[in-house]
Amino acid sequence: MKANPSDPSMAQNEVNLPSDWRYEDTIREVETIINDIETGQLDLADVFERFTTAITYLRQCEMFLADRQGQMELLIEELGDETDF
């Protein structure tokens, strides 16, 4: 059976993200981390920890976007197949 690429929960499951994960919230968290680092108020150990967290979040976003791009390409391909009778 073929997976339904329009199912919004599919991408999150395929890239192993929690069901309540949201791209916009994750980007906001990365922005917060960057702002915290830029203030210069953090200890060096905290800077490294926050930077590592930001990289993890950015990788999640990258995987999510790549998966969604794949879904879009599949939908476009299927649409093309439907019109080629």
mmCIF file of C-alpha atoms in Angstrom:
data_model
loop_
_atom_site.group_PDB
_atom_site.id
_atom_site.type_symbol
_atom_site.label_atom_id
_atom_site.label_comp_id
_atom_site.label_asym_id
_atom_site.label_seq_id
_atom_site.Cartn_x
_atom_site.Cartn_y
_atom_site.Cartn_z
ATOM 1 C CA MET A 1 0.000 0.000 0.000
ATOM 2 C CA LYS A 2 1.309 3.446 -0.957
ATOM 3 C CA ALA A 3 1.729 6.059 1.771
ATOM 4 C CA ASN A 4 -0.358 9.200 1.530
ATOM 5 C CA PRO A 5 2.121 12.069 1.066
ATOM 6 C CA SER A 6 -0.513 14.651 1.916
ATOM 7 C CA ASP A 7 -0.850 13.253 5.445
ATOM 8 C CA PRO A 8 0.727 15.977 7.640
ATOM 9 C CA SER A 9 1.872 13.500 10.278
ATOM 10 C CA MET A 10 3.771 11.372 7.756
ATOM 11 C CA ALA A 11 6.789 13.651 7.373
ATOM 12 C CA GLN A 12 7.317 13.952 11.109
ATOM 13 C CA ASN A 13 7.224 10.193 11.545
ATOM 14 C CA GLU A 14 9.562 9.559 8.596
ATOM 15 C CA VAL A 15 12.232 11.884 9.970
ATOM 16 C CA ASN A 16 11.718 10.673 13.553
ATOM 17 C CA LEU A 17 10.344 13.898 14.980
ATOM 18 C CA PRO A 18 7.900 14.008 17.887
ATOM 19 C CA SER A 19 4.258 14.262 16.833
ATOM 20 C CA ASP A 20 4.002 17.732 18.422
ATOM 21 C CA TRP A 21 7.146 19.041 16.643
ATOM 22 C CA ARG A 22 6.614 22.256 14.698
ATOM 23 C CA TYR A 23 9.027 23.857 12.261
ATOM 24 C CA GLU A 24 8.119 27.421 13.236
ATOM 25 C CA ASP A 25 8.572 26.761 16.952
ATOM 26 C CA THR A 26 11.939 25.124 16.334
ATOM 27 C CA ILE A 27 13.174 28.070 14.256
ATOM 28 C CA ARG A 28 12.057 30.463 17.001
ATOM 29 C CA GLU A 29 14.035 28.408 19.530
ATOM 30 C CA VAL A 30 17.141 28.576 17.321
ATOM 31 C CA GLU A 31 16.726 32.355 17.098
ATOM 32 C CA THR A 32 16.471 32.529 20.896
ATOM 33 C CA ILE A 33 19.643 30.461 21.262
ATOM 34 C CA ILE A 34 21.508 32.717 18.829
ATOM 35 C CA ASN A 35 20.367 35.800 20.730
ATOM 36 C CA ASP A 36 21.447 34.247 24.033
ATOM 37 C CA ILE A 37 24.892 33.460 22.632
ATOM 38 C CA GLU A 38 25.292 36.917 21.094
ATOM 39 C CA THR A 39 24.659 38.672 24.402
ATOM 40 C CA GLY A 40 27.959 37.390 25.725
ATOM 41 C CA GLN A 41 26.346 36.665 29.099
ATOM 42 C CA LEU A 42 26.739 32.870 28.942
ATOM 43 C CA ASP A 43 29.627 30.853 30.312
ATOM 44 C CA LEU A 44 31.719 29.199 27.608
ATOM 45 C CA ALA A 45 30.384 25.753 28.541
ATOM 46 C CA ASP A 46 26.836 27.059 28.155
ATOM 47 C CA VAL A 47 27.679 28.557 24.775
ATOM 48 C CA PHE A 48 28.876 25.183 23.520
ATOM 49 C CA GLU A 49 25.818 23.430 24.924
ATOM 50 C CA ARG A 50 23.386 25.939 23.397
ATOM 51 C CA PHE A 51 25.259 25.878 20.078
ATOM 52 C CA THR A 52 25.019 22.076 19.976
ATOM 53 C CA THR A 53 21.293 22.301 20.658
ATOM 54 C CA ALA A 54 20.854 24.863 17.875
ATOM 55 C CA ILE A 55 22.683 22.590 15.410
ATOM 56 C CA THR A 56 20.422 19.685 16.393
ATOM 57 C CA TYR A 57 17.339 21.833 15.820
ATOM 58 C CA LEU A 58 18.640 23.059 12.459
ATOM 59 C CA ARG A 59 19.265 19.478 11.343
ATOM 60 C CA GLN A 60 15.694 18.605 12.298
ATOM 61 C CA CYS A 61 14.449 21.524 10.210
ATOM 62 C CA GLU A 62 16.625 20.487 7.279
ATOM 63 C CA MET A 63 15.301 16.897 7.414
ATOM 64 C CA PHE A 64 11.724 18.143 7.678
ATOM 65 C CA LEU A 65 12.099 20.460 4.684
ATOM 66 C CA ALA A 66 13.831 17.796 2.581
ATOM 67 C CA ASP A 67 11.037 15.349 3.388
ATOM 68 C CA ARG A 68 8.355 17.882 2.498
ATOM 69 C CA GLN A 69 10.158 18.685 -0.746
ATOM 70 C CA GLY A 70 10.123 14.970 -1.584
ATOM 71 C CA GLN A 71 6.397 14.851 -0.850
ATOM 72 C CA MET A 72 5.790 17.824 -3.151
ATOM 73 C CA GLU A 73 7.803 16.228 -5.947
ATOM 74 C CA LEU A 74 5.849 12.988 -5.539
ATOM 75 C CA LEU A 75 2.545 14.848 -5.682
ATOM 76 C CA ILE A 76 3.637 16.736 -8.802
ATOM 77 C CA GLU A 77 4.763 13.471 -10.406
ATOM 78 C CA GLU A 78 1.436 11.817 -9.555
ATOM 79 C CA LEU A 79 -0.448 14.812 -10.947
ATOM 80 C CA GLY A 80 1.556 14.521 -14.174
ATOM 81 C CA ASP A 81 0.755 10.793 -14.352
ATOM 82 C CA GLU A 82 -2.958 11.529 -13.979
ATOM 83 C CA THR A 83 -2.941 13.966 -16.904
ATOM 84 C CA ASP A 84 -1.027 11.589 -19.234
ATOM 85 C CA PHE A 85 -3.975 9.388 -20.196
#
